[in-house]
JSON list of C-alpha atoms in Angstrom, two decimals:
[
{"chain": "A", "resi": 1, "resn": "UNK", "atom": "CA", "xyz": [128.86, 99.34, 82.48]},
{"chain": "A", "resi": 2, "resn": "UNK", "atom": "CA", "xyz": [128.91, 96.12, 85.07]},
{"chain": "A", "resi": 3, "resn": "UNK", "atom": "CA", "xyz": [126.10, 94.22, 85.44]},
{"chain": "A", "resi": 4, "resn": "UNK", "atom": "CA", "xyz": [125.36, 91.55, 87.81]},
{"chain": "A", "resi": 5, "resn": "UNK", "atom": "CA", "xyz": [123.03, 88.61, 86.74]},
{"chain": "A", "resi": 6, "resn": "UNK", "atom": "CA", "xyz": [121.63, 86.12, 89.55]},
{"chain": "A", "resi": 7, "resn": "UNK", "atom": "CA", "xyz": [120.03, 83.33, 87.72]},
{"chain": "A", "resi": 8, "resn": "UNK", "atom": "CA", "xyz": [119.82, 79.67, 88.73]},
{"chain": "A", "resi": 9, "resn": "UNK", "atom": "CA", "xyz": [119.01, 78.51, 85.13]},
{"chain": "A", "resi": 10, "resn": "UNK", "atom": "CA", "xyz": [122.77, 78.08, 83.91]},
{"chain": "A", "resi": 11, "resn": "UNK", "atom": "CA", "xyz": [121.92, 77.97, 80.03]},
{"chain": "A", "resi": 12, "resn": "UNK", "atom": "CA", "xyz": [119.70, 81.20, 80.51]},
{"chain": "A", "resi": 13, "resn": "UNK", "atom": "CA", "xyz": [122.54, 82.96, 82.60]},
{"chain": "A", "resi": 14, "resn": "UNK", "atom": "CA", "xyz": [125.02, 82.04, 80.03]},
{"chain": "A", "resi": 15, "resn": "UNK", "atom": "CA", "xyz": [122.92, 83.20, 77.31]},
{"chain": "A", "resi": 16, "resn": "UNK", "atom": "CA", "xyz": [122.08, 86.48, 79.05]},
{"chain": "A", "resi": 17, "resn": "UNK", "atom": "CA", "xyz": [125.94, 86.93, 79.56]},
{"chain": "A", "resi": 18, "resn": "UNK", "atom": "CA", "xyz": [126.68, 86.42, 75.81]},
{"chain": "A", "resi": 19, "resn": "UNK", "atom": "CA", "xyz": [123.67, 88.75, 75.00]},
{"chain": "A", "resi": 20, "resn": "UNK", "atom": "CA", "xyz": [125.00, 91.38, 77.39]},
{"chain": "A", "resi": 21, "resn": "UNK", "atom": "CA", "xyz": [128.38, 91.23, 76.45]},
{"chain": "A", "resi": 22, "resn": "UNK", "atom": "CA", "xyz": [127.80, 91.66, 72.83]},
{"chain": "A", "resi": 23, "resn": "UNK", "atom": "CA", "xyz": [125.90, 94.95, 73.82]},
{"chain": "A", "resi": 24, "resn": "UNK", "atom": "CA", "xyz": [128.93, 96.41, 75.43]},
{"chain": "A", "resi": 25, "resn": "UNK", "atom": "CA", "xyz": [128.13, 95.35, 79.17]},
{"chain": "A", "resi": 26, "resn": "UNK", "atom": "CA", "xyz": [130.67, 93.58, 81.74]},
{"chain": "A", "resi": 27, "resn": "UNK", "atom": "CA", "xyz": [128.76, 90.71, 83.13]},
{"chain": "A", "resi": 28, "resn": "UNK", "atom": "CA", "xyz": [129.18, 88.72, 86.27]},
{"chain": "A", "resi": 29, "resn": "UNK", "atom": "CA", "xyz": [127.18, 85.61, 87.10]},
{"chain": "A", "resi": 30, "resn": "UNK", "atom": "CA", "xyz": [125.93, 84.28, 90.29]},
{"chain": "A", "resi": 31, "resn": "UNK", "atom": "CA", "xyz": [123.67, 80.94, 90.35]},
{"chain": "A", "resi": 32, "resn": "UNK", "atom": "CA", "xyz": [122.23, 81.16, 93.97]},
{"chain": "A", "resi": 33, "resn": "UNK", "atom": "CA", "xyz": [120.82, 83.89, 95.94]},
{"chain": "A", "resi": 34, "resn": "UNK", "atom": "CA", "xyz": [123.40, 83.84, 98.77]},
{"chain": "A", "resi": 35, "resn": "UNK", "atom": "CA", "xyz": [126.33, 84.28, 96.23]},
{"chain": "A", "resi": 36, "resn": "UNK", "atom": "CA", "xyz": [124.25, 87.14, 94.33]},
{"chain": "A", "resi": 37, "resn": "UNK", "atom": "CA", "xyz": [123.75, 88.92, 97.59]},
{"chain": "A", "resi": 38, "resn": "UNK", "atom": "CA", "xyz": [127.48, 88.75, 98.51]},
{"chain": "A", "resi": 39, "resn": "UNK", "atom": "CA", "xyz": [128.62, 89.89, 94.82]},
{"chain": "A", "resi": 40, "resn": "UNK", "atom": "CA", "xyz": [126.17, 92.70, 94.99]},
{"chain": "A", "resi": 41, "resn": "UNK", "atom": "CA", "xyz": [127.33, 93.71, 98.61]},
{"chain": "A", "resi": 42, "resn": "UNK", "atom": "CA", "xyz": [130.86, 93.77, 97.58]},
{"chain": "A", "resi": 43, "resn": "UNK", "atom": "CA", "xyz": [131.09, 94.61, 93.71]},
{"chain": "A", "resi": 44, "resn": "UNK", "atom": "CA", "xyz": [130.60, 97.90, 92.12]},
{"chain": "A", "resi": 45, "resn": "UNK", "atom": "CA", "xyz": [127.71, 97.04, 89.75]},
{"chain": "A", "resi": 46, "resn": "UNK", "atom": "CA", "xyz": [125.48, 99.60, 87.68]},
{"chain": "A", "resi": 47, "resn": "UNK", "atom": "CA", "xyz": [122.71, 97.22, 87.63]},
{"chain": "A", "resi": 48, "resn": "UNK", "atom": "CA", "xyz": [121.72, 93.83, 88.86]},
{"chain": "A", "resi": 49, "resn": "UNK", "atom": "CA", "xyz": [119.37, 91.14, 87.19]},
{"chain": "A", "resi": 50, "resn": "UNK", "atom": "CA", "xyz": [117.95, 89.04, 89.69]},
{"chain": "A", "resi": 51, "resn": "UNK", "atom": "CA", "xyz": [115.70, 86.09, 89.21]},
{"chain": "A", "resi": 52, "resn": "UNK", "atom": "CA", "xyz": [112.98, 85.40, 92.18]},
{"chain": "A", "resi": 53, "resn": "UNK", "atom": "CA", "xyz": [113.07, 81.60, 92.39]},
{"chain": "A", "resi": 54, "resn": "UNK", "atom": "CA", "xyz": [116.68, 81.02, 93.50]},
{"chain": "A", "resi": 55, "resn": "UNK", "atom": "CA", "xyz": [118.43, 78.33, 95.67]},
{"chain": "A", "resi": 56, "resn": "UNK", "atom": "CA", "xyz": [119.34, 79.54, 99.11]},
{"chain": "A", "resi": 57, "resn": "UNK", "atom": "CA", "xyz": [118.01, 82.79, 99.54]},
{"chain": "A", "resi": 58, "resn": "UNK", "atom": "CA", "xyz": [114.97, 83.86, 97.28]},
{"chain": "A", "resi": 59, "resn": "UNK", "atom": "CA", "xyz": [115.34, 86.96, 94.82]},
{"chain": "A", "resi": 60, "resn": "UNK", "atom": "CA", "xyz": [112.76, 88.71, 97.05]},
{"chain": "A", "resi": 61, "resn": "UNK", "atom": "CA", "xyz": [114.89, 88.42, 100.38]},
{"chain": "A", "resi": 62, "resn": "UNK", "atom": "CA", "xyz": [118.06, 89.35, 98.39]},
{"chain": "A", "resi": 63, "resn": "UNK", "atom": "CA", "xyz": [116.57, 92.59, 97.32]},
{"chain": "A", "resi": 64, "resn": "UNK", "atom": "CA", "xyz": [114.98, 93.10, 100.68]},
{"chain": "A", "resi": 65, "resn": "UNK", "atom": "CA", "xyz": [118.21, 92.43, 102.40]},
{"chain": "A", "resi": 66, "resn": "UNK", "atom": "CA", "xyz": [120.14, 95.09, 99.95]},
{"chain": "A", "resi": 67, "resn": "UNK", "atom": "CA", "xyz": [117.57, 97.89, 100.33]},
{"chain": "A", "resi": 68, "resn": "UNK", "atom": "CA", "xyz": [117.53, 97.30, 104.35]},
{"chain": "A", "resi": 69, "resn": "UNK", "atom": "CA", "xyz": [121.43, 97.84, 104.04]},
{"chain": "A", "resi": 70, "resn": "UNK", "atom": "CA", "xyz": [120.96, 100.93, 101.79]},
{"chain": "A", "resi": 71, "resn": "UNK", "atom": "CA", "xyz": [122.26, 99.57, 98.89]},
{"chain": "A", "resi": 72, "resn": "UNK", "atom": "CA", "xyz": [120.27, 101.31, 96.19]},
{"chain": "A", "resi": 73, "resn": "UNK", "atom": "CA", "xyz": [121.97, 99.75, 93.10]},
{"chain": "A", "resi": 74, "resn": "UNK", "atom": "CA", "xyz": [119.01, 99.52, 90.29]},
{"chain": "A", "resi": 75, "resn": "UNK", "atom": "CA", "xyz": [117.39, 96.04, 90.47]},
{"chain": "A", "resi": 76, "resn": "UNK", "atom": "CA", "xyz": [115.36, 94.46, 87.30]},
{"chain": "A", "resi": 77, "resn": "UNK", "atom": "CA", "xyz": [113.58, 91.21, 88.73]},
{"chain": "A", "resi": 78, "resn": "UNK", "atom": "CA", "xyz": [113.07, 88.32, 86.51]},
{"chain": "A", "resi": 79, "resn": "UNK", "atom": "CA", "xyz": [110.22, 85.90, 86.96]},
{"chain": "A", "resi": 80, "resn": "UNK", "atom": "CA", "xyz": [107.90, 83.21, 85.60]},
{"chain": "A", "resi": 81, "resn": "UNK", "atom": "CA", "xyz": [105.39, 84.55, 88.08]},
{"chain": "A", "resi": 82, "resn": "UNK", "atom": "CA", "xyz": [103.14, 87.17, 86.02]},
{"chain": "A", "resi": 83, "resn": "UNK", "atom": "CA", "xyz": [100.40, 87.96, 88.63]},
{"chain": "A", "resi": 84, "resn": "UNK", "atom": "CA", "xyz": [100.12, 91.68, 89.32]},
{"chain": "A", "resi": 85, "resn": "UNK", "atom": "CA", "xyz": [100.40, 90.82, 92.89]},
{"chain": "A", "resi": 86, "resn": "UNK", "atom": "CA", "xyz": [103.95, 89.09, 92.32]},
{"chain": "A", "resi": 87, "resn": "UNK", "atom": "CA", "xyz": [104.82, 92.19, 90.47]},
{"chain": "A", "resi": 88, "resn": "UNK", "atom": "CA", "xyz": [103.86, 94.45, 93.31]},
{"chain": "A", "resi": 89, "resn": "UNK", "atom": "CA", "xyz": [105.56, 92.53, 95.96]},
{"chain": "A", "resi": 90, "resn": "UNK", "atom": "CA", "xyz": [108.87, 92.67, 94.09]},
{"chain": "A", "resi": 91, "resn": "UNK", "atom": "CA", "xyz": [108.51, 96.25, 93.49]},
{"chain": "A", "resi": 92, "resn": "UNK", "atom": "CA", "xyz": [107.36, 96.95, 96.99]},
{"chain": "A", "resi": 93, "resn": "UNK", "atom": "CA", "xyz": [110.57, 95.37, 98.27]},
{"chain": "A", "resi": 94, "resn": "UNK", "atom": "CA", "xyz": [112.61, 97.85, 96.51]},
{"chain": "A", "resi": 95, "resn": "UNK", "atom": "CA", "xyz": [113.18, 96.51, 92.76]},
{"chain": "A", "resi": 96, "resn": "UNK", "atom": "CA", "xyz": [113.14, 99.08, 90.26]},
{"chain": "A", "resi": 97, "resn": "UNK", "atom": "CA", "xyz": [111.62, 96.83, 87.43]},
{"chain": "A", "resi": 98, "resn": "UNK", "atom": "CA", "xyz": [110.09, 93.72, 86.78]},
{"chain": "A", "resi": 99, "resn": "UNK", "atom": "CA", "xyz": [109.91, 91.39, 83.71]},
{"chain": "A", "resi": 100, "resn": "UNK", "atom": "CA", "xyz": [108.15, 88.07, 83.20]},
{"chain": "A", "resi": 101, "resn": "UNK", "atom": "CA", "xyz": [109.67, 85.13, 81.39]},
{"chain": "A", "resi": 102, "resn": "UNK", "atom": "CA", "xyz": [109.62, 84.26, 78.60]},
{"chain": "A", "resi": 103, "resn": "UNK", "atom": "CA", "xyz": [110.84, 87.80, 77.83]},
{"chain": "A", "resi": 104, "resn": "UNK", "atom": "CA", "xyz": [111.95, 89.72, 74.77]},
{"chain": "A", "resi": 105, "resn": "UNK", "atom": "CA", "xyz": [115.82, 90.17, 74.92]},
{"chain": "A", "resi": 106, "resn": "UNK", "atom": "CA", "xyz": [115.45, 93.54, 73.13]},
{"chain": "A", "resi": 107, "resn": "UNK", "atom": "CA", "xyz": [113.00, 94.94, 75.65]},
{"chain": "A", "resi": 108, "resn": "UNK", "atom": "CA", "xyz": [115.54, 93.35, 78.41]},
{"chain": "A", "resi": 109, "resn": "UNK", "atom": "CA", "xyz": [118.37, 95.61, 77.16]},
{"chain": "A", "resi": 110, "resn": "UNK", "atom": "CA", "xyz": [116.23, 98.64, 76.77]},
{"chain": "A", "resi": 111, "resn": "UNK", "atom": "CA", "xyz": [115.13, 98.43, 80.37]},
{"chain": "A", "resi": 112, "resn": "UNK", "atom": "CA", "xyz": [118.38, 97.86, 81.69]},
{"chain": "A", "resi": 113, "resn": "UNK", "atom": "CA", "xyz": [119.54, 101.33, 79.79]},
{"chain": "A", "resi": 114, "resn": "UNK", "atom": "CA", "xyz": [116.61, 102.93, 81.23]},
{"chain": "A", "resi": 115, "resn": "UNK", "atom": "CA", "xyz": [117.72, 101.98, 84.64]},
{"chain": "A", "resi": 116, "resn": "UNK", "atom": "CA", "xyz": [121.35, 102.96, 83.92]},
{"chain": "A", "resi": 117, "resn": "UNK", "atom": "CA", "xyz": [120.02, 106.36, 82.93]},
{"chain": "A", "resi": 118, "resn": "UNK", "atom": "CA", "xyz": [118.03, 106.81, 86.29]},
{"chain": "A", "resi": 119, "resn": "UNK", "atom": "CA", "xyz": [121.03, 105.61, 88.10]},
{"chain": "A", "resi": 120, "resn": "UNK", "atom": "CA", "xyz": [120.95, 104.83, 91.75]},
{"chain": "A", "resi": 121, "resn": "UNK", "atom": "CA", "xyz": [118.84, 106.61, 94.35]},
{"chain": "A", "resi": 122, "resn": "UNK", "atom": "CA", "xyz": [116.75, 106.14, 97.38]},
{"chain": "A", "resi": 123, "resn": "UNK", "atom": "CA", "xyz": [113.51, 104.25, 96.79]},
{"chain": "A", "resi": 124, "resn": "UNK", "atom": "CA", "xyz": [111.44, 104.12, 100.14]},
{"chain": "A", "resi": 125, "resn": "UNK", "atom": "CA", "xyz": [109.15, 100.97, 100.58]},
{"chain": "A", "resi": 126, "resn": "UNK", "atom": "CA", "xyz": [106.69, 102.65, 102.46]},
{"chain": "A", "resi": 127, "resn": "UNK", "atom": "CA", "xyz": [103.80, 104.38, 100.29]},
{"chain": "A", "resi": 128, "resn": "UNK", "atom": "CA", "xyz": [102.83, 108.16, 102.15]},
{"chain": "A", "resi": 129, "resn": "UNK", "atom": "CA", "xyz": [100.03, 110.61, 101.75]},
{"chain": "A", "resi": 130, "resn": "UNK", "atom": "CA", "xyz": [100.76, 113.10, 104.22]},
{"chain": "A", "resi": 131, "resn": "UNK", "atom": "CA", "xyz": [100.76, 111.29, 107.59]},
{"chain": "A", "resi": 132, "resn": "UNK", "atom": "CA", "xyz": [98.80, 108.37, 106.14]},
{"chain": "A", "resi": 133, "resn": "UNK", "atom": "CA", "xyz": [101.61, 105.36, 105.62]},
{"chain": "A", "resi": 134, "resn": "UNK", "atom": "CA", "xyz": [101.01, 102.00, 104.06]},
{"chain": "A", "resi": 135, "resn": "UNK", "atom": "CA", "xyz": [103.85, 99.57, 104.25]},
{"chain": "A", "resi": 136, "resn": "UNK", "atom": "CA", "xyz": [102.93, 96.62, 101.57]},
{"chain": "A", "resi": 137, "resn": "UNK", "atom": "CA", "xyz": [105.80, 94.28, 102.61]},
{"chain": "A", "resi": 138, "resn": "UNK", "atom": "CA", "xyz": [104.60, 94.40, 106.35]},
{"chain": "A", "resi": 139, "resn": "UNK", "atom": "CA", "xyz": [100.90, 94.59, 105.40]},
{"chain": "A", "resi": 140, "resn": "UNK", "atom": "CA", "xyz": [100.77, 97.72, 108.05]},
{"chain": "A", "resi": 141, "resn": "UNK", "atom": "CA", "xyz": [98.91, 101.06, 107.90]},
{"chain": "A", "resi": 142, "resn": "UNK", "atom": "CA", "xyz": [99.42, 103.94, 110.35]},
{"chain": "A", "resi": 143, "resn": "UNK", "atom": "CA", "xyz": [97.66, 107.50, 110.53]},
{"chain": "A", "resi": 144, "resn": "UNK", "atom": "CA", "xyz": [100.55, 109.27, 112.45]},
{"chain": "A", "resi": 145, "resn": "UNK", "atom": "CA", "xyz": [101.64, 106.96, 115.01]},
{"chain": "A", "resi": 146, "resn": "UNK", "atom": "CA", "xyz": [98.26, 105.11, 115.21]},
{"chain": "A", "resi": 147, "resn": "UNK", "atom": "CA", "xyz": [97.99, 101.80, 113.77]},
{"chain": "A", "resi": 148, "resn": "UNK", "atom": "CA", "xyz": [95.13, 101.35, 111.49]},
{"chain": "A", "resi": 149, "resn": "UNK", "atom": "CA", "xyz": [93.66, 97.73, 111.17]},
{"chain": "A", "resi": 150, "resn": "UNK", "atom": "CA", "xyz": [92.37, 96.94, 107.62]},
{"chain": "A", "resi": 151, "resn": "UNK", "atom": "CA", "xyz": [90.66, 93.87, 106.11]},
{"chain": "A", "resi": 152, "resn": "UNK", "atom": "CA", "xyz": [92.84, 92.42, 103.09]},
{"chain": "A", "resi": 153, "resn": "UNK", "atom": "CA", "xyz": [90.23, 94.05, 100.61]},
{"chain": "A", "resi": 154, "resn": "UNK", "atom": "CA", "xyz": [90.40, 97.60, 102.58]},
{"chain": "A", "resi": 155, "resn": "UNK", "atom": "CA", "xyz": [94.27, 97.30, 102.29]},
{"chain": "A", "resi": 156, "resn": "UNK", "atom": "CA", "xyz": [94.40, 96.41, 98.33]},
{"chain": "A", "resi": 157, "resn": "UNK", "atom": "CA", "xyz": [91.80, 99.52, 97.96]},
{"chain": "A", "resi": 158, "resn": "UNK", "atom": "CA", "xyz": [94.14, 101.72, 100.15]},
{"chain": "A", "resi": 159, "resn": "UNK", "atom": "CA", "xyz": [97.09, 100.42, 98.21]},
{"chain": "A", "resi": 160, "resn": "UNK", "atom": "CA", "xyz": [95.56, 100.99, 94.96]},
{"chain": "A", "resi": 161, "resn": "UNK", "atom": "CA", "xyz": [94.50, 104.64, 96.02]},
{"chain": "A", "resi": 162, "resn": "UNK", "atom": "CA", "xyz": [97.67, 105.76, 97.55]},
{"chain": "A", "resi": 163, "resn": "UNK", "atom": "CA", "xyz": [99.71, 104.61, 94.51]},
{"chain": "A", "resi": 164, "resn": "UNK", "atom": "CA", "xyz": [97.46, 106.93, 92.41]},
{"chain": "A", "resi": 165, "resn": "UNK", "atom": "CA", "xyz": [97.17, 109.65, 95.09]},
{"chain": "A", "resi": 166, "resn": "UNK", "atom": "CA", "xyz": [96.06, 112.92, 93.79]},
{"chain": "A", "resi": 167, "resn": "UNK", "atom": "CA", "xyz": [94.36, 111.19, 90.91]},
{"chain": "A", "resi": 168, "resn": "UNK", "atom": "CA", "xyz": [91.01, 110.42, 90.03]},
{"chain": "A", "resi": 169, "resn": "UNK", "atom": "CA", "xyz": [90.32, 106.81, 89.56]},
{"chain": "A", "resi": 170, "resn": "UNK", "atom": "CA", "xyz": [86.99, 105.40, 88.46]},
{"chain": "A", "resi": 171, "resn": "UNK", "atom": "CA", "xyz": [85.09, 102.31, 89.88]},
{"chain": "A", "resi": 172, "resn": "UNK", "atom": "CA", "xyz": [85.86, 100.35, 86.96]},
{"chain": "A", "resi": 173, "resn": "UNK", "atom": "CA", "xyz": [89.66, 101.05, 87.25]},
{"chain": "A", "resi": 174, "resn": "UNK", "atom": "CA", "xyz": [89.32, 100.11, 90.82]},
{"chain": "A", "resi": 175, "resn": "UNK", "atom": "CA", "xyz": [87.24, 96.89, 90.26]},
{"chain": "A", "resi": 176, "resn": "UNK", "atom": "CA", "xyz": [89.90, 95.78, 87.67]},
{"chain": "A", "resi": 177, "resn": "UNK", "atom": "CA", "xyz": [93.09, 96.25, 89.99]},
{"chain": "A", "resi": 178, "resn": "UNK", "atom": "CA", "xyz": [91.43, 95.55, 93.47]},
{"chain": "A", "resi": 179, "resn": "UNK", "atom": "CA", "xyz": [88.94, 92.85, 92.78]},
{"chain": "A", "resi": 180, "resn": "UNK", "atom": "CA", "xyz": [90.84, 91.71, 89.29]},
{"chain": "A", "resi": 181, "resn": "UNK", "atom": "CA", "xyz": [87.25, 91.60, 87.67]},
{"chain": "A", "resi": 182, "resn": "UNK", "atom": "CA", "xyz": [84.69, 93.66, 85.53]},
{"chain": "A", "resi": 183, "resn": "UNK", "atom": "CA", "xyz": [81.89, 91.26, 86.65]},
{"chain": "A", "resi": 184, "resn": "UNK", "atom": "CA", "xyz": [81.54, 92.43, 90.22]},
{"chain": "A", "resi": 185, "resn": "UNK", "atom": "CA", "xyz": [78.76, 95.05, 90.98]},
{"chain": "A", "resi": 186, "resn": "UNK", "atom": "CA", "xyz": [80.23, 98.42, 90.86]},
{"chain": "A", "resi": 187, "resn": "UNK", "atom": "CA", "xyz": [78.39, 99.38, 94.02]},
{"chain": "A", "resi": 188, "resn": "UNK", "atom": "CA", "xyz": [80.77, 97.27, 96.18]},
{"chain": "A", "resi": 189, "resn": "UNK", "atom": "CA", "xyz": [83.55, 99.72, 95.46]},
{"chain": "A", "resi": 190, "resn": "UNK", "atom": "CA", "xyz": [81.30, 102.67, 96.97]},
{"chain": "A", "resi": 191, "resn": "UNK", "atom": "CA", "xyz": [80.57, 100.13, 100.02]},
{"chain": "A", "resi": 192, "resn": "UNK", "atom": "CA", "xyz": [84.31, 99.53, 100.55]},
{"chain": "A", "resi": 193, "resn": "UNK", "atom": "CA", "xyz": [85.32, 103.16, 100.19]},
{"chain": "A", "resi": 194, "resn": "UNK", "atom": "CA", "xyz": [82.79, 103.95, 102.99]},
{"chain": "A", "resi": 195, "resn": "UNK", "atom": "CA", "xyz": [84.37, 101.18, 105.34]},
{"chain": "A", "resi": 196, "resn": "UNK", "atom": "CA", "xyz": [87.97, 102.88, 104.46]},
{"chain": "A", "resi": 197, "resn": "UNK", "atom": "CA", "xyz": [86.65, 106.17, 105.39]},
{"chain": "A", "resi": 198, "resn": "UNK", "atom": "CA", "xyz": [85.62, 105.16, 108.61]},
{"chain": "A", "resi": 199, "resn": "UNK", "atom": "CA", "xyz": [89.08, 103.73, 109.35]},
{"chain": "A", "resi": 200, "resn": "UNK", "atom": "CA", "xyz": [91.43, 106.36, 108.00]},
{"chain": "A", "resi": 201, "resn": "UNK", "atom": "CA", "xyz": [89.47, 109.51, 107.89]},
{"chain": "A", "resi": 202, "resn": "UNK", "atom": "CA", "xyz": [86.48, 109.64, 110.25]},
{"chain": "A", "resi": 203, "resn": "UNK", "atom": "CA", "xyz": [88.42, 108.71, 113.64]},
{"chain": "A", "resi": 204, "resn": "UNK", "atom": "CA", "xyz": [91.12, 111.46, 112.90]},
{"chain": "A", "resi": 205, "resn": "UNK", "atom": "CA", "xyz": [88.60, 114.11, 111.63]},
{"chain": "A", "resi": 206, "resn": "UNK", "atom": "CA", "xyz": [90.26, 114.14, 108.17]},
{"chain": "A", "resi": 207, "resn": "UNK", "atom": "CA", "xyz": [89.09, 114.00, 104.44]},
{"chain": "A", "resi": 208, "resn": "UNK", "atom": "CA", "xyz": [91.72, 112.25, 102.52]},
{"chain": "A", "resi": 209, "resn": "UNK", "atom": "CA", "xyz": [89.42, 109.75, 100.52]},
{"chain": "A", "resi": 210, "resn": "UNK", "atom": "CA", "xyz": [87.09, 112.12, 98.22]},
{"chain": "A", "resi": 211, "resn": "UNK", "atom": "CA", "xyz": [84.39, 111.44, 96.09]},
{"chain": "A", "resi": 212, "resn": "UNK", "atom": "CA", "xyz": [84.38, 113.01, 92.64]},
{"chain": "A", "resi": 213, "resn": "UNK", "atom": "CA", "xyz": [81.03, 113.01, 91.36]},
{"chain": "A", "resi": 214, "resn": "UNK", "atom": "CA", "xyz": [80.45, 111.35, 88.12]},
{"chain": "A", "resi": 215, "resn": "UNK", "atom": "CA", "xyz": [84.14, 110.54, 87.83]},
{"chain": "A", "resi": 216, "resn": "UNK", "atom": "CA", "xyz": [85.42, 108.30, 90.70]},
{"chain": "A", "resi": 217, "resn": "UNK", "atom": "CA", "xyz": [87.54, 108.78, 93.87]},
{"chain": "A", "resi": 218, "resn": "UNK", "atom": "CA", "xyz": [90.81, 110.60, 94.60]},
{"chain": "A", "resi": 219, "resn": "UNK", "atom": "CA", "xyz": [92.97, 110.13, 97.56]},
{"chain": "A", "resi": 220, "resn": "UNK", "atom": "CA", "xyz": [94.72, 113.36, 98.60]},
{"chain": "A", "resi": 221, "resn": "UNK", "atom": "CA", "xyz": [98.47, 113.44, 98.54]},
{"chain": "A", "resi": 222, "resn": "UNK", "atom": "CA", "xyz": [98.77, 115.46, 101.62]},
{"chain": "A", "resi": 223, "resn": "UNK", "atom": "CA", "xyz": [96.60, 112.96, 103.66]},
{"chain": "A", "resi": 224, "resn": "UNK", "atom": "CA", "xyz": [93.45, 115.35, 103.82]}
]
């Protein structure tokens, strides 16, 4: 199995190559985004290990460009950034997995083998529930052909719900993932759900965002 490691820290890149070669992988190295993009385009790789903070072209943009060219090689991103929105940005741009530094080498190898088992397949970057579409990278929401303007908090709420469409999610889960806190009054969730309904459902006579009494909320996968 051929692996491309795109990592500007040369000592780490060399250590990764030695370790992966010991596991039976054939490993090529690139030390900046431009070279990594060139090699990923023209090499026949089974998986790419891609750092985010790279010279010349960032890992985000390497991933975005490959997906725009419909190159679906599995990508595992490496980063010192451990925020959930940093991770979401990488996955939204088309990465298949995300591992924060420092990382367990055993976990890295296990995740690479999991990606190899899945193989390369199309991974659309736009999230959909029926005719309701959310593009995390462009921060754009549409209902059919109609753009829907949302505040940043409304957008984050819809993104969380659409990623978990057809699942019932509680106010506590929403607070944790959208507000990143447990200290906020849970009633704020109800208020923002109301705001969101008035933008994605009411003008279109739809009922995608549903209240499940005593449990939480559910976004219908068919768009309501």
